């Protein structure tokens, strides 16, 4: 999995490419430390993410909980198969998907 | 029936998925079917790797075959660890808010939703978990 980040003022965009699975989820989880208190808006771009498992969901939830406290979070460009996973697990109600 | 035997560590997940994907591509499965099988295989394998032999390590055997009419992919996981039926874990409450929500149990839920049949038995000192998915 590749993680790219772009910051524009108080907005941080994180683009994920590849697989968010048991082996790569810990790498993304480390990024939580790089989200400073100034960040009010976190955008995940899933355009190039093609797979997510429960380990990945767990990490996304960690980011969502943090951003609930300091601003907001949206997820963009979710593919159909990952959307199925979000629906099955009820994550559609927790996340803001655009 | 084709099989792969791995040292039951998390790192072997990639080898397990590659072994199965080779066959799935050969069977001309759709991308969606491959995705769903990958999810189920990851969740089951990771469960075994984390808990079956804990705190030690042990081998896991993964077997694969095709049944006909309807064409069905059958994947078996065998280990000699502690007897454990992952299917009796309670389904998580998926309607709770993010802040209060517990995280466990989602993996097994994903397995059940993405497969047509999931079976567990403890047989001859082995945990045997079987996934079945109809592909045609």
Short mmCIF file of N, CA and C in Angstrom, two decimals, chain A residues 51-82:
data_model
loop_
_atom_site.label_atom_id
_atom_site.label_comp_id
_atom_site.label_asym_id
_atom_site.label_seq_id
_atom_site.Cartn_x
_atom_site.Cartn_y
_atom_site.Cartn_z
N UNK A 51 -8.84 -2.71 -1.95
CA UNK A 51 -9.17 -3.80 -1.02
C UNK A 51 -9.13 -3.30 0.41
N UNK A 52 -10.09 -3.76 1.22
CA UNK A 52 -10.05 -3.44 2.65
C UNK A 52 -10.60 -4.63 3.43
N UNK A 53 -9.94 -4.97 4.55
CA UNK A 53 -10.43 -6.05 5.40
C UNK A 53 -10.78 -5.46 6.76
N UNK A 54 -11.16 -6.30 7.72
CA UNK A 54 -11.58 -5.78 9.02
C UNK A 54 -10.44 -5.05 9.74
N UNK A 55 -9.21 -5.45 9.47
CA UNK A 55 -8.07 -4.73 10.07
C UNK A 55 -8.02 -3.30 9.56
N UNK A 56 -8.33 -3.12 8.28
CA UNK A 56 -8.37 -1.78 7.69
C UNK A 56 -9.51 -0.96 8.25
N UNK A 57 -10.66 -1.59 8.42
CA UNK A 57 -11.83 -0.90 8.99
C UNK A 57 -11.50 -0.37 10.38
N UNK A 58 -10.80 -1.19 11.14
CA UNK A 58 -10.46 -0.83 12.51
C UNK A 58 -9.64 0.47 12.54
N UNK A 59 -8.68 0.58 11.61
CA UNK A 59 -7.83 1.77 11.57
C UNK A 59 -8.62 3.00 11.09
N UNK A 60 -9.49 2.80 10.10
CA UNK A 60 -10.33 3.91 9.62
C UNK A 60 -11.18 4.45 10.77
N UNK A 61 -11.65 3.54 11.62
CA UNK A 61 -12.47 3.94 12.77
C UNK A 61 -11.65 4.77 13.77
N UNK A 62 -10.38 4.43 13.92
CA UNK A 62 -9.50 5.20 14.81
C UNK A 62 -9.38 6.64 14.30
N UNK A 63 -9.22 6.81 12.99
CA UNK A 63 -9.15 8.16 12.40
C UNK A 63 -10.48 8.89 12.58
N UNK A 64 -11.58 8.18 12.37
CA UNK A 64 -12.90 8.81 12.49
C UNK A 64 -13.12 9.32 13.92
N UNK A 65 -12.73 8.52 14.89
CA UNK A 65 -12.91 8.93 16.29
C UNK A 65 -12.09 10.17 16.62
N UNK A 66 -10.86 10.21 16.10
CA UNK A 66 -10.02 11.39 16.33
C UNK A 66 -10.65 12.63 15.70
N UNK A 67 -11.10 12.48 14.44
CA UNK A 67 -11.62 13.65 13.73
C UNK A 67 -12.99 14.08 14.26
N UNK A 68 -13.72 13.18 14.88
CA UNK A 68 -14.97 13.58 15.55
C UNK A 68 -14.68 14.62 16.63
N UNK A 69 -13.50 14.52 17.22
CA UNK A 69 -13.14 15.43 18.31
C UNK A 69 -12.64 16.77 17.79
N UNK A 70 -11.94 16.76 16.64
CA UNK A 70 -11.29 18.01 16.24
C UNK A 70 -11.75 18.59 14.90
N UNK A 71 -12.79 18.02 14.32
CA UNK A 71 -13.28 18.56 13.06
C UNK A 71 -14.15 17.55 12.35
N UNK A 72 -13.77 17.18 11.12
CA UNK A 72 -14.58 16.22 10.39
C UNK A 72 -13.74 15.39 9.44
N UNK A 73 -14.34 14.31 8.95
CA UNK A 73 -13.61 13.42 8.04
C UNK A 73 -14.55 12.96 6.93
N UNK A 74 -14.07 12.95 5.71
CA UNK A 74 -14.85 12.38 4.61
C UNK A 74 -13.99 11.38 3.83
N UNK A 75 -14.67 10.42 3.20
CA UNK A 75 -13.99 9.45 2.35
C UNK A 75 -14.53 9.60 0.95
N UNK A 76 -13.64 9.76 -0.01
CA UNK A 76 -14.06 9.99 -1.40
C UNK A 76 -13.66 8.83 -2.31
N UNK A 77 -14.40 8.70 -3.39
CA UNK A 77 -14.08 7.76 -4.48
C UNK A 77 -13.97 6.30 -4.02
N UNK A 78 -14.97 5.86 -3.25
CA UNK A 78 -14.98 4.48 -2.75
C UNK A 78 -15.48 3.55 -3.86
N UNK A 79 -14.75 2.50 -4.15
CA UNK A 79 -15.22 1.59 -5.21
C UNK A 79 -16.36 0.70 -4.70
N UNK A 80 -17.02 0.06 -5.64
CA UNK A 80 -18.25 -0.68 -5.34
C UNK A 80 -18.02 -1.80 -4.33
N UNK A 81 -16.89 -2.48 -4.46
CA UNK A 81 -16.66 -3.63 -3.58
C UNK A 81 -16.35 -3.20 -2.15
N UNK A 82 -15.61 -2.09 -2.03
CA UNK A 82 -15.33 -1.56 -0.68
C UNK A 82 -16.61 -0.99 -0.08
#
